[in-house]
Short mmCIF file of C-alpha atoms in Angstrom, two decimals:
data_model
loop_
_atom_site.label_atom_id
_atom_site.label_comp_id
_atom_site.label_asym_id
_atom_site.label_seq_id
_atom_site.Cartn_x
_atom_site.Cartn_y
_atom_site.Cartn_z
CA MET A 1 -0.25 -0.11 0.22
CA LEU A 2 3.30 2.24 0.25
CA ILE A 3 3.17 2.31 -3.01
CA LEU A 4 -0.16 4.43 -3.71
CA GLU A 5 1.23 7.59 -1.51
CA LEU A 6 4.59 8.26 -3.18
CA GLY A 7 5.40 9.77 -5.66
CA HIS A 8 7.78 9.29 -8.92
CA CYS A 9 10.65 9.19 -5.97
CA GLY A 10 9.04 7.40 -3.79
CA LEU A 11 8.36 4.76 -6.14
CA ILE A 12 11.93 3.87 -7.44
CA ILE A 13 12.94 3.45 -3.23
CA CYS A 14 9.27 1.25 -2.75
CA ILE A 15 10.90 -1.11 -5.27
CA ARG A 16 14.40 -0.80 -4.19
CA LEU A 17 13.15 -2.15 -1.09
CA ILE A 18 11.22 -5.07 -2.71
CA LEU A 19 14.26 -5.94 -4.48
CA ILE A 20 16.81 -5.48 -0.90
CA CYS A 21 14.05 -7.86 0.60
CA LEU A 22 13.68 -10.45 -2.11
CA PHE A 23 17.49 -10.70 -3.44
CA HIS A 24 19.46 -9.27 -0.50
CA ASP A 25 21.99 -11.98 -0.89
CA SER A 26 23.23 -10.59 -4.46
CA MET A 27 21.89 -6.87 -4.10
CA SER A 28 24.97 -5.79 -4.74
CA THR A 29 24.90 -7.32 -8.30
CA PHE A 30 21.58 -7.49 -8.91
CA SER A 31 19.93 -4.38 -11.39
CA MET A 32 16.01 -3.51 -11.64
CA GLU A 33 16.72 -5.60 -15.35
CA ASP A 34 17.42 -8.65 -13.62
CA LEU A 35 13.58 -8.63 -12.23
CA GLN A 36 11.69 -11.05 -13.38
CA GLU A 37 8.28 -9.79 -15.58
CA PRO A 38 6.07 -11.88 -13.68
CA LEU A 39 7.29 -10.16 -10.46
CA LEU A 40 6.95 -6.41 -11.80
CA ALA A 41 3.34 -7.55 -13.33
CA GLU A 42 2.41 -8.35 -9.70
CA ILE A 43 3.88 -5.20 -8.53
CA ILE A 44 2.15 -3.37 -11.40
CA LYS A 45 -1.12 -4.75 -10.54
CA ARG A 46 -0.79 -3.64 -7.19
CA VAL A 47 -1.11 0.05 -8.20
CA THR A 48 -4.83 1.85 -8.92
CA ARG A 49 -4.10 5.20 -9.48
CA THR A 50 -3.26 6.16 -12.57
CA THR A 51 -0.75 9.10 -12.15
CA ASP A 52 1.33 6.28 -9.90
CA LEU A 53 1.23 4.13 -12.58
CA ASN A 54 2.12 6.49 -14.92
CA SER A 55 5.24 7.04 -12.86
CA ILE A 56 5.88 3.84 -12.36
CA SER A 57 6.55 3.53 -16.18
CA LEU A 58 8.97 6.25 -15.97
CA VAL A 59 11.55 4.09 -13.01
CA SER A 60 12.89 2.11 -16.19
CA LYS A 61 12.09 0.58 -20.07
CA ARG A 62 11.07 -2.64 -18.04
CA LEU A 63 8.32 -1.35 -16.41
CA TYR A 64 7.24 1.07 -19.10
CA THR A 65 7.12 -2.01 -20.86
CA VAL A 66 5.47 -4.24 -18.48
CA ASP A 67 2.90 -1.63 -17.72
CA ALA A 68 1.89 -1.13 -21.24
CA GLU A 69 1.00 -4.98 -21.35
CA GLU A 70 -0.66 -5.67 -17.66
CA ARG A 71 -2.82 -1.78 -17.92
CA GLY A 72 -6.43 -2.54 -18.34
CA THR A 73 -8.42 0.47 -18.12
CA ILE A 74 -8.07 4.54 -18.96
CA CYS A 75 -10.08 6.71 -18.28
CA VAL A 76 -9.82 10.25 -21.09
CA GLY A 77 -11.34 13.50 -21.72
CA CYS A 78 -10.98 16.95 -21.68
CA GLY A 79 -7.25 16.66 -21.31
CA LEU A 80 -7.54 14.49 -24.50
CA HIS A 81 -5.85 16.94 -27.22
CA PRO A 82 -5.44 16.68 -30.31
CA ALA A 83 -8.23 13.99 -29.17
CA THR A 84 -8.04 11.50 -32.17
CA GLU A 85 -4.57 11.15 -32.24
CA SER A 86 -3.66 11.55 -28.98
CA PHE A 87 -6.60 8.15 -27.77
CA SER A 88 -4.93 6.10 -30.95
CA LEU A 89 -1.21 6.57 -29.14
CA LEU A 90 -3.10 5.37 -25.92
CA CYS A 91 -4.40 2.58 -27.80
CA SER A 92 -1.14 1.60 -29.42
CA ARG A 93 0.51 1.53 -26.28
CA PHE A 94 -2.06 -0.27 -24.46
CA PRO A 95 -3.15 -3.57 -26.40
CA ASN A 96 -4.60 -5.01 -23.71
CA LEU A 97 -7.65 -2.77 -22.06
CA TRP A 98 -10.45 -4.12 -21.42
CA LYS A 99 -12.25 -0.85 -19.71
CA VAL A 100 -12.95 2.22 -21.03
CA GLU A 101 -14.27 5.44 -20.25
CA ILE A 102 -14.14 8.75 -22.36
CA ASN A 103 -15.80 11.64 -19.95
CA TYR A 104 -16.40 15.46 -21.45
CA SER A 105 -18.30 16.48 -18.44
CA GLY A 106 -17.05 20.14 -17.92
CA TRP A 107 -16.08 20.68 -21.42
CA THR A 108 -17.34 24.33 -22.69
CA SER A 109 -16.12 24.35 -26.60
CA ILE A 110 -13.79 23.61 -28.72
CA GLU A 111 -11.73 26.93 -28.43
CA ALA A 112 -11.28 26.74 -24.65
CA GLN A 113 -10.45 22.76 -24.40
CA GLY A 114 -9.89 21.50 -28.32
CA LYS A 115 -11.93 19.25 -30.06
CA GLN A 116 -14.20 15.99 -28.23
CA LEU A 117 -13.07 13.04 -29.33
CA GLY A 118 -15.64 11.63 -31.94
CA ASN A 119 -16.71 8.61 -34.37
CA GLN A 120 -13.25 7.88 -35.21
CA GLY A 121 -11.99 7.38 -31.78
CA LEU A 122 -14.62 4.73 -31.88
CA SER A 123 -12.94 4.06 -34.71
CA VAL A 124 -9.44 3.40 -32.63
CA LEU A 125 -11.11 2.07 -30.32
CA SER A 126 -12.63 -1.14 -32.05
CA SER A 127 -9.46 -1.95 -34.32
CA HIS A 128 -6.70 -1.59 -31.28
CA CYS A 129 -8.38 -3.14 -28.35
CA SER A 130 -9.65 -6.37 -29.17
CA SER A 131 -10.10 -7.01 -25.10
CA LEU A 132 -12.54 -4.27 -24.54
CA THR A 133 -15.48 -5.61 -22.65
CA ASP A 134 -16.66 -2.16 -20.74
CA LEU A 135 -17.00 1.05 -22.60
CA SER A 136 -18.41 4.21 -20.78
CA LEU A 137 -19.47 7.12 -22.88
CA SER A 138 -20.30 10.87 -21.01
CA PHE A 139 -21.08 13.80 -22.49
CA CYS A 140 -19.60 13.40 -25.81
CA SER A 141 -21.59 15.46 -27.81
CA ASP A 142 -19.36 14.45 -31.11
CA ILE A 143 -20.06 10.83 -31.24
CA ASN A 144 -23.03 9.38 -33.28
CA ASP A 145 -24.88 6.46 -34.87
CA ILE A 146 -21.69 6.04 -36.93
CA GLY A 147 -19.44 5.82 -33.97
CA LEU A 148 -22.22 3.55 -32.77
CA GLY A 149 -20.93 1.35 -35.76
CA TYR A 150 -17.56 0.82 -35.48
CA LEU A 151 -18.67 -1.15 -31.58
CA ALA A 152 -20.37 -3.39 -33.21
CA HIS A 153 -17.57 -5.14 -34.26
CA CYS A 154 -16.65 -5.21 -30.29
CA LYS A 155 -17.42 -8.60 -29.94
CA LYS A 156 -16.04 -8.90 -26.52
CA LEU A 157 -18.33 -6.08 -25.22
CA MET A 158 -20.54 -6.76 -22.56
CA ALA A 159 -20.97 -3.14 -20.58
CA LEU A 160 -21.64 -0.24 -22.65
CA ARG A 161 -22.71 2.88 -20.50
CA LEU A 162 -23.75 6.00 -22.54
CA SER A 163 -24.74 8.80 -20.48
CA PHE A 164 -25.75 12.64 -22.51
CA THR A 165 -24.80 11.74 -25.65
CA PRO A 166 -26.61 13.96 -27.82
CA ALA A 167 -26.35 12.51 -31.01
CA ILE A 168 -26.92 8.59 -31.05
CA THR A 169 -30.20 7.78 -32.11
CA SER A 170 -32.39 4.06 -32.13
CA ASP A 171 -30.66 3.21 -35.26
CA GLY A 172 -27.15 3.48 -33.19
CA LEU A 173 -28.86 1.28 -30.45
CA LEU A 174 -29.74 -1.37 -32.78
CA SER A 175 -26.69 -2.25 -34.71
CA VAL A 176 -24.60 -2.54 -31.57
CA ALA A 177 -27.73 -4.83 -30.06
CA VAL A 178 -26.93 -6.73 -33.01
CA GLY A 179 -23.32 -6.85 -32.73
CA CYS A 180 -22.26 -7.30 -29.53
CA LYS A 181 -23.53 -10.99 -28.70
CA SER A 182 -22.34 -10.69 -24.95
CA LEU A 183 -23.49 -7.55 -23.77
CA SER A 184 -25.07 -7.61 -20.58
CA THR A 185 -24.83 -4.53 -18.61
CA PHE A 186 -26.88 -1.55 -20.28
CA HIS A 187 -27.21 2.03 -19.68
CA LEU A 188 -29.14 4.62 -21.43
CA VAL A 189 -29.04 8.09 -19.65
CA ASP A 190 -30.10 11.29 -20.90
CA CYS A 191 -29.84 10.88 -24.92
CA ILE A 192 -32.70 12.81 -26.38
CA LYS A 193 -32.45 11.67 -29.85
CA VAL A 194 -34.07 7.71 -28.62
CA ASP A 195 -37.30 7.93 -29.69
CA SER A 196 -38.06 3.74 -30.98
CA VAL A 197 -37.08 0.92 -28.76
CA GLU A 198 -36.13 -1.82 -31.58
CA TRP A 199 -33.09 -2.41 -29.72
CA LEU A 200 -34.20 -2.82 -26.25
CA GLU A 201 -36.73 -5.58 -28.24
CA TYR A 202 -33.89 -7.22 -29.78
CA LEU A 203 -31.70 -6.97 -25.82
CA GLY A 204 -34.82 -8.58 -25.21
CA ARG A 205 -34.99 -11.81 -27.50
CA ALA A 206 -31.09 -12.10 -27.09
CA GLY A 207 -31.53 -12.40 -23.87
CA SER A 208 -27.95 -11.70 -22.44
CA VAL A 209 -29.05 -8.91 -20.73
CA VAL A 210 -29.12 -9.00 -16.48
CA GLU A 211 -28.38 -5.05 -15.80
CA LEU A 212 -30.88 -2.64 -17.82
CA VAL A 213 -30.71 0.97 -16.75
CA VAL A 214 -32.82 3.68 -18.33
CA LYS A 215 -33.05 7.60 -17.10
CA ASP A 216 -34.73 10.67 -18.55
CA CYS A 217 -34.58 9.42 -22.18
CA LYS A 218 -38.06 11.53 -23.18
CA GLY A 219 -38.41 9.16 -26.10
CA ILE A 220 -38.90 5.99 -24.20
CA SER A 221 -41.89 5.44 -22.05
CA GLN A 222 -42.55 3.52 -18.85
CA PHE A 223 -44.97 1.01 -21.14
CA ASP A 224 -42.12 0.36 -23.95
CA LEU A 225 -40.07 -1.80 -21.02
CA LEU A 226 -42.92 -3.97 -21.97
CA LYS A 227 -41.27 -4.65 -25.17
CA PHE A 228 -38.00 -6.38 -23.43
CA GLY A 229 -40.15 -9.31 -23.32
CA PRO A 230 -38.56 -12.25 -22.61
CA GLY A 231 -35.26 -10.50 -21.57
CA TRP A 232 -36.99 -9.81 -18.10
CA MET A 233 -36.64 -13.38 -17.59
CA LYS A 234 -32.52 -13.39 -17.01
CA LEU A 235 -32.72 -9.27 -15.92
CA GLU A 236 -31.28 -8.61 -12.36
CA LYS A 237 -31.19 -5.17 -11.61
CA PHE A 238 -33.39 -2.73 -13.34
CA GLU A 239 -33.75 1.13 -13.00
CA PHE A 240 -35.59 3.27 -14.45
CA GLU A 241 -36.41 6.89 -14.22
CA ILE A 242 -38.09 10.73 -15.56
CA ASN A 243 -37.97 13.62 -13.83
CA GLY A 244 -39.39 16.83 -14.31
CA ASN A 245 -43.08 17.70 -12.94
CA TYR A 246 -44.13 14.74 -14.19
CA TRP A 247 -47.48 14.19 -11.91
CA LEU A 248 -48.55 17.51 -13.24
CA SER A 249 -49.38 15.71 -16.58
CA GLY A 250 -52.24 13.16 -15.45
CA PRO A 251 -51.87 9.29 -15.78
CA PRO A 252 -50.36 8.72 -19.40
CA PRO A 253 -52.37 6.49 -21.77
CA ASP A 254 -51.83 2.75 -21.17
CA PRO A 255 -51.24 0.57 -24.99
CA ALA A 256 -51.56 -2.52 -23.17
CA SER A 257 -55.58 -2.01 -21.95
CA ASP A 258 -56.32 -2.22 -25.65
CA ALA A 259 -56.15 -5.97 -26.44
CA ARG A 260 -54.93 -5.98 -29.81
CA TYR A 261 -51.67 -4.95 -28.52
CA PRO A 262 -49.80 -7.24 -28.22
CA TYR A 263 -46.86 -6.79 -25.44
CA LYS A 264 -48.94 -7.62 -21.82
CA TYR A 265 -47.74 -7.90 -18.53
CA ASP A 266 -47.28 -11.21 -18.14
CA ILE A 267 -43.59 -10.89 -18.31
CA CYS A 268 -41.73 -13.33 -15.80
CA CYS A 269 -38.94 -11.34 -13.66
CA GLU A 270 -38.04 -14.01 -10.68
CA ASN A 271 -34.65 -13.23 -11.09
CA LEU A 272 -34.93 -9.80 -10.16
CA LYS A 273 -32.74 -8.57 -7.20
CA ASP A 274 -32.48 -5.15 -7.88
CA LEU A 275 -34.74 -2.65 -8.98
CA ARG A 276 -35.52 1.45 -8.54
CA LEU A 277 -38.34 3.07 -10.15
CA ALA A 278 -38.11 6.90 -9.82
CA HIS A 279 -40.54 10.07 -10.72
CA ILE A 280 -43.31 8.10 -12.50
CA ILE A 281 -46.96 7.68 -12.80
CA THR A 282 -48.56 4.46 -12.25
CA MET A 283 -52.20 4.64 -12.18
CA ARG A 284 -54.91 5.15 -13.85
CA SER A 285 -57.97 8.10 -12.09
CA ASP A 286 -60.75 9.10 -11.79
CA ASP A 287 -62.64 12.28 -13.15
CA GLU A 288 -61.84 14.55 -10.09
CA GLY A 289 -57.94 12.90 -10.20
CA LEU A 290 -58.81 10.27 -7.07
CA PRO A 291 -57.17 7.13 -8.00
CA ALA A 292 -60.04 4.86 -9.46
CA PRO A 293 -61.52 2.90 -7.38
CA THR A 294 -61.06 0.20 -10.06
CA ALA A 295 -57.86 0.98 -10.80
CA GLN A 296 -55.65 -1.81 -12.94
CA GLU A 297 -51.76 -1.93 -12.19
CA ILE A 298 -50.53 0.56 -15.16
CA GLY A 299 -46.96 0.60 -16.49
CA LEU A 300 -43.68 -0.27 -14.48
CA ARG A 301 -45.78 -1.28 -11.11
CA PHE A 302 -46.24 -3.94 -12.71
CA LEU A 303 -42.96 -5.27 -11.70
CA LEU A 304 -43.89 -4.86 -7.40
CA ARG A 305 -46.58 -7.69 -7.83
CA LYS A 306 -44.37 -9.93 -9.66
CA CYS A 307 -40.94 -10.33 -8.29
CA LYS A 308 -39.45 -12.48 -5.10
CA ALA A 309 -35.99 -12.51 -4.97
CA LEU A 310 -35.61 -8.63 -4.72
CA GLU A 311 -32.50 -7.55 -2.18
CA LYS A 312 -32.81 -4.05 -3.03
CA LEU A 313 -35.60 -1.60 -3.49
CA CYS A 314 -35.71 2.03 -4.38
CA LEU A 315 -39.42 3.90 -5.26
CA ASP A 316 -38.65 7.35 -5.53
CA TYR A 317 -41.97 9.46 -5.59
CA VAL A 318 -43.71 6.96 -7.20
CA VAL A 319 -47.43 7.97 -7.91
CA GLY A 320 -50.08 5.17 -7.63
CA LEU A 321 -48.90 2.91 -4.42
CA ASP A 322 -50.93 0.71 -3.21
CA GLU A 323 -50.45 -0.37 0.25
CA ASP A 324 -51.92 -3.77 -0.23
CA GLU A 325 -49.51 -4.23 -3.07
CA MET A 326 -46.71 -3.06 -0.72
CA ILE A 327 -47.74 -5.33 2.13
CA ALA A 328 -47.72 -8.00 -0.82
CA LEU A 329 -43.93 -7.68 -1.71
CA PHE A 330 -42.76 -7.51 1.85
CA GLN A 331 -44.28 -10.82 2.00
CA ASN A 332 -42.68 -12.00 -0.86
CA CYS A 333 -39.44 -10.93 -0.33
CA SER A 334 -37.87 -12.01 2.41
CA ASN A 335 -34.65 -11.42 1.43
CA LEU A 336 -34.87 -7.75 1.07
CA ARG A 337 -31.67 -6.08 2.50
CA SER A 338 -32.45 -2.50 1.29
CA LEU A 339 -35.11 -0.33 1.16
CA SER A 340 -35.31 3.20 -0.24
CA LEU A 341 -39.16 5.06 -0.44
CA ARG A 342 -39.31 8.59 -1.24
CA LEU A 343 -43.11 9.73 -1.03
CA MET A 344 -45.03 12.90 -1.06
CA PRO A 345 -48.41 13.36 -0.23
CA LEU A 346 -51.52 12.81 -3.11
CA HIS A 347 -55.13 12.16 -2.62
CA GLN A 348 -55.52 8.02 -1.85
CA ARG A 349 -58.87 6.43 -2.31
CA ASP A 350 -59.84 7.29 1.48
CA TRP A 351 -59.95 10.66 0.52
CA HIS A 352 -57.74 11.93 2.37
CA PHE A 353 -54.24 13.76 1.43
CA ARG A 354 -51.14 11.81 2.78
CA THR A 355 -48.38 9.81 1.54
CA PRO A 356 -50.13 6.35 0.23
CA LEU A 357 -48.25 3.94 2.64
CA THR A 358 -48.96 3.58 6.24
CA ASP A 359 -47.33 1.39 9.53
CA GLU A 360 -48.94 -1.86 8.35
CA SER A 361 -46.25 -1.42 5.78
CA LEU A 362 -43.74 -0.87 8.05
CA LYS A 363 -45.13 -3.87 10.05
CA ALA A 364 -45.15 -6.15 7.30
CA LEU A 365 -41.59 -4.86 6.56
CA GLY A 366 -40.47 -5.78 10.18
CA LEU A 367 -42.61 -8.96 9.87
CA SER A 368 -41.48 -10.26 6.63
CA CYS A 369 -38.06 -9.08 5.62
CA PRO A 370 -35.97 -10.53 9.38
CA MET A 371 -32.26 -9.20 7.08
CA LEU A 372 -33.26 -5.91 6.42
CA GLU A 373 -30.50 -3.26 6.49
CA VAL A 374 -30.42 -0.08 4.75
CA VAL A 375 -33.45 2.06 5.32
CA GLU A 376 -34.06 5.59 3.95
CA LEU A 377 -37.65 7.10 3.92
CA THR A 378 -37.84 10.43 2.50
CA PHE A 379 -40.35 12.60 2.79
CA THR A 380 -40.98 16.16 0.34
CA PHE A 381 -43.99 18.91 -0.24
CA CYS A 382 -45.42 18.20 3.63
CA SER A 383 -46.82 20.46 5.48
CA SER A 384 -45.02 21.09 9.03
CA GLY A 385 -48.91 22.32 9.91
CA TYR A 386 -49.78 18.76 9.20
CA PRO A 387 -47.93 15.90 10.39
CA THR A 388 -50.74 14.16 9.17
CA GLU A 389 -49.87 14.15 5.71
CA ILE A 390 -47.42 11.60 6.61
CA GLY A 391 -49.05 8.13 6.25
CA PHE A 392 -46.35 6.81 8.46
CA THR A 393 -46.24 7.38 12.70
CA GLN A 394 -43.25 7.76 14.81
CA LYS A 395 -44.24 4.50 16.82
CA GLY A 396 -44.18 2.56 13.59
CA ILE A 397 -40.66 4.07 12.12
CA VAL A 398 -39.96 3.21 15.82
CA ALA A 399 -40.67 -0.44 15.66
CA LEU A 400 -39.59 -1.53 12.50
CA ILE A 401 -35.74 -0.33 13.62
CA GLN A 402 -36.26 -1.92 17.01
CA THR A 403 -37.42 -5.46 14.38
CA CYS A 404 -35.12 -5.56 11.81
CA PRO A 405 -31.42 -5.86 12.13
CA ILE A 406 -31.20 -1.81 10.65
CA ARG A 407 -27.58 -0.77 10.54
CA ALA A 408 -27.92 2.23 8.32
CA PHE A 409 -31.16 4.53 8.33
CA MET A 410 -31.86 7.85 6.86
CA LEU A 411 -34.98 9.88 8.20
CA ASN A 412 -36.07 12.86 5.70
CA GLY A 413 -38.85 15.30 6.05
CA ALA A 414 -39.95 13.85 9.23
CA ASN A 415 -41.91 16.69 10.57
CA MET A 416 -43.94 13.82 13.01
CA PHE A 417 -40.64 12.66 14.21
CA PHE A 418 -39.31 14.18 17.85
CA ASP A 419 -36.80 13.70 19.69
CA SER A 420 -39.01 10.62 21.91
CA GLY A 421 -37.89 8.90 18.69
CA LEU A 422 -34.80 9.19 18.90
CA GLU A 423 -34.68 7.51 22.31
CA GLY A 424 -36.51 4.99 20.95
CA ILE A 425 -33.74 4.25 18.29
CA SER A 426 -30.93 4.63 20.36
CA SER A 427 -31.62 1.46 21.74
CA ALA A 428 -31.50 -0.18 18.68
CA PRO A 429 -29.02 -3.00 18.80
CA PHE A 430 -27.79 -2.75 14.88
CA LEU A 431 -27.96 0.58 14.33
CA GLU A 432 -23.83 1.91 13.39
CA GLN A 433 -25.35 5.22 10.77
CA LEU A 434 -27.77 7.30 11.13
CA GLU A 435 -28.58 10.13 8.51
CA LEU A 436 -31.15 12.81 9.88
CA LEU A 437 -32.43 15.43 7.29
CA ASP A 438 -34.29 18.78 7.22
CA CYS A 439 -36.35 17.26 10.61
CA LYS A 440 -37.83 19.80 11.92
CA ARG A 441 -38.83 18.67 15.33
CA ILE A 442 -35.32 17.17 16.47
CA THR A 443 -33.40 19.11 18.96
CA ASP A 444 -30.60 19.17 20.95
CA ALA A 445 -32.11 16.44 23.29
CA GLY A 446 -32.19 14.45 20.32
CA MET A 447 -29.20 14.40 20.37
CA SER A 448 -28.71 13.14 23.65
CA PHE A 449 -30.36 10.49 23.36
CA ILE A 450 -28.58 9.29 20.74
CA ALA A 451 -25.62 9.35 22.05
CA HIS A 452 -26.20 6.47 23.52
CA ALA A 453 -26.66 4.42 20.99
CA PRO A 454 -24.55 1.19 21.54
CA ARG A 455 -22.87 1.10 17.78
CA LEU A 456 -23.00 4.04 16.39
CA SER A 457 -20.21 5.15 14.50
CA SER A 458 -21.68 7.84 11.90
CA LEU A 459 -23.68 10.80 12.15
CA THR A 460 -25.23 12.88 9.13
CA LEU A 461 -26.68 16.03 9.76
CA ARG A 462 -28.61 18.16 7.34
CA LYS A 463 -30.85 21.53 7.43
CA CYS A 464 -31.67 20.05 11.30
CA GLN A 465 -32.25 23.94 12.14
CA ASP A 466 -32.89 23.08 15.80
CA VAL A 467 -29.76 21.45 16.51
CA THR A 468 -27.10 23.58 18.21
CA ASP A 469 -23.69 23.65 19.39
CA ASN A 470 -24.83 22.55 23.04
CA GLY A 471 -26.15 18.53 21.14
CA ILE A 472 -22.70 18.54 19.08
CA ALA A 473 -21.11 18.81 22.37
CA LYS A 474 -23.05 15.90 23.97
CA LEU A 475 -21.99 13.97 21.12
CA ALA A 476 -18.49 14.97 21.68
CA HIS A 477 -19.03 14.05 25.44
CA SER A 478 -19.43 10.53 24.26
CA ALA A 479 -16.82 9.79 22.29
CA LYS A 480 -18.25 7.27 20.15
CA LEU A 481 -18.66 8.84 16.44
CA GLU A 482 -15.79 7.81 14.13
CA SER A 483 -17.80 10.30 11.27
CA LEU A 484 -20.25 13.35 10.99
CA THR A 485 -21.30 15.08 8.91
CA VAL A 486 -23.16 18.49 9.47
CA VAL A 487 -25.04 20.52 6.62
CA GLY A 488 -26.86 23.77 6.35
CA CYS A 489 -27.84 24.05 10.14
CA HIS A 490 -27.82 27.13 10.87
CA GLN A 491 -27.21 26.62 14.53
CA ILE A 492 -24.15 24.54 14.79
CA SER A 493 -21.18 26.40 14.32
CA ARG A 494 -17.86 25.27 12.80
CA GLU A 495 -15.84 25.54 15.46
CA GLY A 496 -19.37 23.66 17.48
CA VAL A 497 -17.98 20.76 15.33
CA GLN A 498 -14.25 20.24 15.93
CA GLY A 499 -13.52 17.31 17.98
CA ALA A 500 -17.06 15.75 18.12
CA ALA A 501 -15.30 13.08 15.85
CA ARG A 502 -12.01 11.28 14.42
CA LEU A 503 -13.51 12.63 11.36
CA VAL A 504 -15.86 15.68 10.53
CA ARG A 505 -17.32 17.85 7.19
CA TYR A 506 -19.28 20.59 7.53
CA SER A 507 -20.19 23.33 5.27
CA ALA A 508 -22.57 26.48 6.69
CA ASP A 509 -24.05 26.21 3.30
CA SER A 510 -27.64 25.46 2.52
CA GLU A 511 -29.03 22.50 0.12
CA SER A 512 -31.65 23.00 -2.89
CA HIS A 513 -34.75 20.98 -2.27
CA ASP A 514 -34.19 19.20 -5.32
CA SER A 515 -30.21 18.03 -3.62
CA LEU A 516 -31.77 17.75 -0.14
CA LYS A 517 -35.04 15.80 -1.51
CA GLY A 518 -33.48 13.34 -4.66
CA MET A 519 -35.11 15.02 -7.60
CA LYS A 520 -34.67 17.05 -10.43
CA LEU A 521 -37.66 19.58 -11.23
CA THR A 522 -35.53 22.61 -11.81
CA GLY A 523 -33.25 21.48 -14.88
CA LYS A 524 -29.72 22.06 -14.31
CA PRO A 525 -28.85 20.37 -10.61
CA THR A 526 -27.34 23.53 -8.47
CA ALA A 527 -23.79 22.19 -6.80
CA PRO A 528 -23.15 20.42 -3.69
CA PRO A 529 -22.26 22.69 -0.68
CA VAL A 530 -18.11 22.69 -0.31
CA LEU A 531 -17.69 20.55 2.62
CA GLU A 532 -14.82 21.52 5.38
CA THR A 533 -13.06 18.34 6.38
CA PHE A 534 -11.47 18.48 10.31
CA ALA A 535 -9.60 15.37 11.59
CA ALA A 536 -8.90 14.38 14.99
#
């Protein structure tokens, strides 16, 4: 591990120390060139940082050669200039690359940073790197369907992640789906020109994909995912997300309700272990905007009734969740280890305006999921003056934490959770990490209670405005915390957090609503607060 912390000169010294340990009897006549290549390769494999690998390659010609043979991953982007020529040299020098990331995040203009790597770069990649199995393209404006056509020649490609590649279309994706028979991981994020899903149908029929992520692609609706067909049977991880004020547009039309529509909800997804649905409407409503009494499953909500092997579930502001359905899901998924529920109040069938789930769901969760370790409960747009807008109660939340072996718990926007709730969870025998965000009822008294939690080592406070330096002092007195993070808590000072834990991160700056609640309503996300770090 010493190698990872040393610069160029330190690397030379470190390698020489290795030689001394191995060949101390003949070190006077031993040189770097006498070291066998397998040992050199083993040294290089233990170095993970690119800067350190670059330094090692300068130590000797042999290390330069061995590094070139062993280097398996690179990440390039704005610093690559001229782009195609430089990338070609890299691919020639490292012929055994298996993982490549091209990321132009932060790129502004040709004048300032030069031209981006384009289609010709992918041509170079496909012709030089026959071992390529993992490729990520992010913010690559100059890559289009022609470039993706070159990727079709990468027969070993198993993982492709496309994020904000605005020029690609469905035609390019189809060429990849047809050419790359081994593709098992596919991510498509914020690709605005993708407007049809022939590629998705092809991937579904091929049946090789086990991880599928589709986010912020306006041309792809949740109903299009039905066309993945038999591909659902092998899928182990799935994520679908849209953003904006989606709940204001009303329920979308469900083509599957037409008897002549060829794609139905009779899909098998029994191998799905990791599921995330975010910002979608999954219900029908009546003329007054209330959930229809006879509402059937619509869109991707059908997955909740069919999954039995789930280990991780994230439901972010999904409109149309049904409590009976969620209770049945918890009862069927005894292997569930991680649960994230982000909820907002809506008119329910009983005419109440609240979040859709109640303590009955938490009770079923606690009784049916004995391996549950990680829980997030986030609430947004809930009035602090009307705690009943949250369907859960403090009693129900405390009972869940005391029932399951939860080691990491996040509570966000829980205006019905008081200091007495922290007293209740302070006796939880497994709780190690606690995050409290936008919890308006929590005060210094709550910090006194949580300081007695037997295994708590990490605490995060964000926008907890009634916690002061006095509360932090009580935590510091317990001397239990390994990590403390404080963001946007205006009564906690920079001086007050120092010494409260072995590692402290602090910022007095407030966060945006989108950042705090995990939403994306206002277009471009704002930068998070910059945290100062203090180590004891």
